């Protein structure tokens, strides 16, 4: 079973920030938090990952709480092309990733 | 980021035939690759772990004689669906992560859609 819990769906207005939450209360000390997204009929696309510090790249920001039991993925200026299913995964490199149902983000014009 | 390719992107075959799907890491070497299957409106489910130079490890409920995996090199893993049946119709996705250099994450292929008639 997946070690993460995400809301099944969210809406976001185009141009606004999309904040996607994820709970991972049973995360182990050496496990990373990964975020991927899947656009219809495509393979999952890597977005960002982190261990304990907040991370930012050209796609998104990842905010991890100090106790590491939850995190938030932030898409700063959502576009229609960001409509996808977003998966939050905890695990280690080299091991298989266990996918939950994810959050279906709909960016609305 | 690193690139993982799959071939073919889609395939239609008759029931009883075998289909081979290739997964390649284009710009890195991967000791381990993973094969997932995704049915409509469901999430990805791990089928097997492919290890270069050794036998694959299959998840419970996945028939190893039906889904043959060969990981003959550090850049190529193949999944062969033998004697395919309509219930094998699905979206097959592989993933891999670099064996050396900056690691810490995996990259997924674009997927192969299989339709068995």
XYZ file of N, CA, C and O in Angstrom, chain B residues 5 15 25 30 34 37 42 51 58 68-69 88 93 98 100 109-110:
68
model
N 13.244 5.694 -22.851
C 12.354 5.508 -23.996
C 11.731 4.124 -23.970
O 12.269 3.197 -23.345
N -5.158 -12.333 -29.993
C -5.077 -13.195 -28.818
C -4.232 -14.421 -29.125
O -4.360 -15.020 -30.197
N 17.350 3.187 -21.422
C 17.839 4.414 -20.800
C 18.791 5.040 -21.817
O 19.783 4.434 -22.205
N 21.663 1.836 -16.180
C 20.758 1.481 -15.096
C 20.898 0.001 -14.767
O 20.603 -0.854 -15.601
N 12.337 -0.970 -13.579
C 11.072 -1.437 -13.021
C 9.996 -1.427 -14.104
O 9.950 -0.527 -14.948
N 2.280 -1.623 -14.614
C 1.113 -1.787 -15.484
C 0.032 -0.855 -14.938
O -0.115 -0.724 -13.711
N -6.961 3.710 -13.124
C -6.269 3.199 -11.948
C -4.851 3.743 -11.905
O -4.364 4.352 -12.857
N 16.715 -6.781 -13.144
C 18.093 -6.610 -12.705
C 19.051 -7.052 -13.808
O 18.943 -8.171 -14.328
N 9.484 -10.771 -9.451
C 8.100 -10.496 -9.797
C 7.262 -10.238 -8.544
O 7.474 -10.853 -7.503
N 7.778 -12.293 -19.533
C 9.208 -12.584 -19.534
C 10.003 -11.284 -19.572
O 9.773 -10.430 -20.418
N 10.954 -11.168 -18.664
C 11.775 -9.963 -18.583
C 13.224 -10.336 -18.810
O 13.743 -11.276 -18.205
N -4.912 -8.847 -20.840
C -3.558 -8.276 -20.745
C -3.497 -6.882 -21.366
O -2.456 -6.213 -21.273
N 4.473 0.554 -18.420
C 5.414 1.654 -18.209
C 6.660 1.127 -17.500
O 6.549 0.354 -16.555
N 19.743 6.341 -12.788
C 21.166 6.189 -13.093
C 21.893 5.357 -12.047
O 21.656 5.515 -10.857
N 25.219 5.414 -11.719
C 26.312 6.216 -11.187
C 26.003 7.685 -11.406
O 25.041 8.037 -12.076
N 9.483 5.901 -18.550
C 9.300 5.925 -19.987
C 7.922 6.456 -20.334
O 7.067 6.631 -19.452
N 7.686 6.686 -21.612
C 6.405 7.254 -22.058
C 5.262 6.246 -22.057
O 4.112 6.629 -22.219
